[in-house]
PDB file of C-alpha atoms in Angstrom:
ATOM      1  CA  UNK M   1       0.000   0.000   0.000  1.00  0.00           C
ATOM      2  CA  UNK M   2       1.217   3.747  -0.222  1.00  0.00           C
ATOM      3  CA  UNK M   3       0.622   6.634  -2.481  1.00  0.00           C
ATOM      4  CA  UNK M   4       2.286   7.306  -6.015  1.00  0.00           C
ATOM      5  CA  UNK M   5       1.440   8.898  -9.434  1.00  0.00           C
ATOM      6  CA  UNK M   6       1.050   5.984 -11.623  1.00  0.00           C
ATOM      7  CA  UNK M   7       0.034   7.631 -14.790  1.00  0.00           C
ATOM      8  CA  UNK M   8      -2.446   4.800 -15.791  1.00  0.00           C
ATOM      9  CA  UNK M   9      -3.638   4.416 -19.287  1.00  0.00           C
ATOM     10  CA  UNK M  10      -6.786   3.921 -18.153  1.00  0.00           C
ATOM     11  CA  UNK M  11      -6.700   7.631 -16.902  1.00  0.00           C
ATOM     12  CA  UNK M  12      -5.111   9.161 -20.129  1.00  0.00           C
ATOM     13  CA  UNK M  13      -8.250  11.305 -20.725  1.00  0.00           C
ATOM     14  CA  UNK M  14      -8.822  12.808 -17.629  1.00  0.00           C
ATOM     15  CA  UNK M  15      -5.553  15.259 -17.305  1.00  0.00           C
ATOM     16  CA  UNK M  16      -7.512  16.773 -13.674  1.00  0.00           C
ATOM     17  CA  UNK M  17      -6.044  13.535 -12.025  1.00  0.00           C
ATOM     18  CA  UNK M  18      -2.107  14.232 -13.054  1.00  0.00           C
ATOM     19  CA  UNK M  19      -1.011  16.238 -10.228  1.00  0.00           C
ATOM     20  CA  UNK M  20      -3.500  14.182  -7.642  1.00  0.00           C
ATOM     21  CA  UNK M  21      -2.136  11.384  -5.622  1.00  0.00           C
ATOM     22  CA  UNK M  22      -3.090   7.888  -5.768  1.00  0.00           C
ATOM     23  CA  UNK M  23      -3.796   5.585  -2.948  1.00  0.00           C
ATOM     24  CA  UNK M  24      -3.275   1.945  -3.408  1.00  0.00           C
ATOM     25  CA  UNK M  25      -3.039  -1.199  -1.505  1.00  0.00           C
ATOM     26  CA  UNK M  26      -3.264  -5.081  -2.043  1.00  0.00           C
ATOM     27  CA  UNK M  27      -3.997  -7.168   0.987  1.00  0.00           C
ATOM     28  CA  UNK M  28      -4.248 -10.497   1.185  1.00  0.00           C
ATOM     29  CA  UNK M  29      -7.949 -12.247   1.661  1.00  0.00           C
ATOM     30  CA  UNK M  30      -6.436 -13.766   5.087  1.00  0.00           C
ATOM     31  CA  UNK M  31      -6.017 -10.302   6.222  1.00  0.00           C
ATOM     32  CA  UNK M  32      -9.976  -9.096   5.664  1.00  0.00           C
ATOM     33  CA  UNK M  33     -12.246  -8.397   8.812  1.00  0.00           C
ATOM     34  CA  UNK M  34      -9.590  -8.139  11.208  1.00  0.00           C
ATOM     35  CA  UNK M  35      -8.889  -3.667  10.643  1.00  0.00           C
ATOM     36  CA  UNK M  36      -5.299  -4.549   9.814  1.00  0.00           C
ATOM     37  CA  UNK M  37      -5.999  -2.919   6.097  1.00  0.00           C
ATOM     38  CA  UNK M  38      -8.081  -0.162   7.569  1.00  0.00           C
ATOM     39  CA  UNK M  39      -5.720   0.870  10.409  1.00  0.00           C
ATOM     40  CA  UNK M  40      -2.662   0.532   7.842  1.00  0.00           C
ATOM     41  CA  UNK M  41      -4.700   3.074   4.822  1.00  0.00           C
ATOM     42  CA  UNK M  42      -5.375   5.267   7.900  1.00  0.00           C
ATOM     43  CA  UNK M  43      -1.136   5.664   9.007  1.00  0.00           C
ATOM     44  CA  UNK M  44      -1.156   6.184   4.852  1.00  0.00           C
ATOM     45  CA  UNK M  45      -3.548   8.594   4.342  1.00  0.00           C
ATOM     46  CA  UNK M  46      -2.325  10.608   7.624  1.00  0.00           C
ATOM     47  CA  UNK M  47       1.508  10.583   6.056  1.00  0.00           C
ATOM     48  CA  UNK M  48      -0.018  11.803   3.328  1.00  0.00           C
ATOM     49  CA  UNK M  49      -1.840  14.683   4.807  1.00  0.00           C
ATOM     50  CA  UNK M  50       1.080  15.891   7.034  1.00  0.00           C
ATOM     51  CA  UNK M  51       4.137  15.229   4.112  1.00  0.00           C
ATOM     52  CA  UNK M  52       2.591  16.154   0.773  1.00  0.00           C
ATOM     53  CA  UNK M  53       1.026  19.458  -0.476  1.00  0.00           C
ATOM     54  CA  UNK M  54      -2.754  20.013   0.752  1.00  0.00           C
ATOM     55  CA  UNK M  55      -4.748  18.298  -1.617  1.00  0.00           C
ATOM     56  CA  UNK M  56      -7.140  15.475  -2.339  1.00  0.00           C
ATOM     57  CA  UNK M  57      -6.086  11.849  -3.113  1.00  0.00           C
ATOM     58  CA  UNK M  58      -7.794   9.524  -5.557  1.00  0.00           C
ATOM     59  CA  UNK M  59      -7.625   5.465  -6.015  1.00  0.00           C
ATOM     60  CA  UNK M  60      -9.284   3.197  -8.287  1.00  0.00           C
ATOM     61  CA  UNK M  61     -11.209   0.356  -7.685  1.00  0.00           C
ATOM     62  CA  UNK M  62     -12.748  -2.327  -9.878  1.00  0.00           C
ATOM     63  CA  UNK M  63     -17.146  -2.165  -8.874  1.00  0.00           C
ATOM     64  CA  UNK M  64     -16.828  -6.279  -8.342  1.00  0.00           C
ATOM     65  CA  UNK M  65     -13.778  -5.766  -5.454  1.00  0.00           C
ATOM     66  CA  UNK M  66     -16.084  -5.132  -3.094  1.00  0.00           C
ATOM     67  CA  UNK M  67     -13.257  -5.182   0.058  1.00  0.00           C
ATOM     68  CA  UNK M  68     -11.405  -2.616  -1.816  1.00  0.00           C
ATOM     69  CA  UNK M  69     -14.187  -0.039  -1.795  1.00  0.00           C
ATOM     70  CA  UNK M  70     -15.535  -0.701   1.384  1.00  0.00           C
ATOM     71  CA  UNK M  71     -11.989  -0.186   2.738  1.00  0.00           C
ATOM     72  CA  UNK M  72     -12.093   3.053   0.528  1.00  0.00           C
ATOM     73  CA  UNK M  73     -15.388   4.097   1.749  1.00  0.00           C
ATOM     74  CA  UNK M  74     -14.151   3.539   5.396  1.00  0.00           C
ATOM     75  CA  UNK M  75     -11.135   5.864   4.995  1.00  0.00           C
ATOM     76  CA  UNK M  76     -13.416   8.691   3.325  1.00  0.00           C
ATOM     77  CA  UNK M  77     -13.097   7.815  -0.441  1.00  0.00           C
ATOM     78  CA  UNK M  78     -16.223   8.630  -2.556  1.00  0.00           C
ATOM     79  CA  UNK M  79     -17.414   7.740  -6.066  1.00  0.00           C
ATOM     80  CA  UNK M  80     -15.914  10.795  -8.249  1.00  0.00           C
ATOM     81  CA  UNK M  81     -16.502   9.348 -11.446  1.00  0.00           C
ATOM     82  CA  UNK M  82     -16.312   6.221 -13.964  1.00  0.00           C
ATOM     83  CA  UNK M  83     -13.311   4.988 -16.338  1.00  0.00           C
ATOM     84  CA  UNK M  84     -13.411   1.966 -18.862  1.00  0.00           C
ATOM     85  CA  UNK M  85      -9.987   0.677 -20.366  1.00  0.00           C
ATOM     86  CA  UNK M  86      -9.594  -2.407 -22.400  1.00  0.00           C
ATOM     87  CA  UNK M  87     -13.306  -3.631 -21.641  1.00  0.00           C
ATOM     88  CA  UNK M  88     -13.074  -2.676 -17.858  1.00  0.00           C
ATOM     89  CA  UNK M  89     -14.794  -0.524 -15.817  1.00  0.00           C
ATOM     90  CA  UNK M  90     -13.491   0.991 -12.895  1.00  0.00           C
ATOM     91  CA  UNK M  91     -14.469   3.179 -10.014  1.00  0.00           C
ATOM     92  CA  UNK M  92     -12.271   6.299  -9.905  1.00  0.00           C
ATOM     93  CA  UNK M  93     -13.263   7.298  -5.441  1.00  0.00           C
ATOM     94  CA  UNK M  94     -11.759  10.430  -4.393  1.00  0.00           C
ATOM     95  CA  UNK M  95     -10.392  11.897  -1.035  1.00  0.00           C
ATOM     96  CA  UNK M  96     -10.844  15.402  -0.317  1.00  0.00           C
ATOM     97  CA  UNK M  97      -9.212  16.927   2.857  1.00  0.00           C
ATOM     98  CA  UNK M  98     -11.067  17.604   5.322  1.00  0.00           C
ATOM     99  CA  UNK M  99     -11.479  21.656   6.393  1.00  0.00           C
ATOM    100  CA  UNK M 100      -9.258  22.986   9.252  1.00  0.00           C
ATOM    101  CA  UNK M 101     -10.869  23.101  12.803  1.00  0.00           C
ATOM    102  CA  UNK M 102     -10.372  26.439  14.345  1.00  0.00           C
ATOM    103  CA  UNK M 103      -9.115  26.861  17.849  1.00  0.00           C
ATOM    104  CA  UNK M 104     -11.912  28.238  20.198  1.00  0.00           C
ATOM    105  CA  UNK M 105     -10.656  29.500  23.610  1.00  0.00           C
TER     106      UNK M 105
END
């Protein structure tokens, strides 16, 4: 898991996505149900937020991996939008940040 610029085909046509992160992970099926994969996206996504420039993050997930996106849905990915490639479809979830809390005294 971790977060990279992969310049996917699949994502050729959508030149918004360029200077956005990606998110990805691969975790084995012994590993589902037990939070290891949501507690490990969480450390990710929280390096993220404090190392790279403000911003929102993006992954892509197949609609059958059903783990996947409700690991992605857990973490506070949302369906942005649809690609096909090569007879595929895939979800395209995005991760905006999420607004500053102010300091009351």
């Amino acid at each position: 898991m971790g977060i990279a610029r992969f310049k996917r085909d699949l994502l050729l046509d959508r030149p918004a996505l360029d200077p956005v992160p990606e998110a990805g992970w691969v975790f084995m099926p012994w590993c589902h149900g037990q939070g290891l994969a949501s507690e490990a996206v969480r450390a990710v996504l929280e390096w993220r937020d404090r190392s790279l420039e403000p911003g929102s993050t993006f992954c892509i997930i197949q609609p059958e991996n059903a783990p996947s996106l409700r690991l992605a849905h857990k973490v506070g990915f949302r369906l942005d939008q649809v690609a096909s490639h090569a007879g595929r479809e895939w979800q395209v979830l995005m991760r905006h940040p999420e607004p500053a809390r102010s300091s009351t005294a």
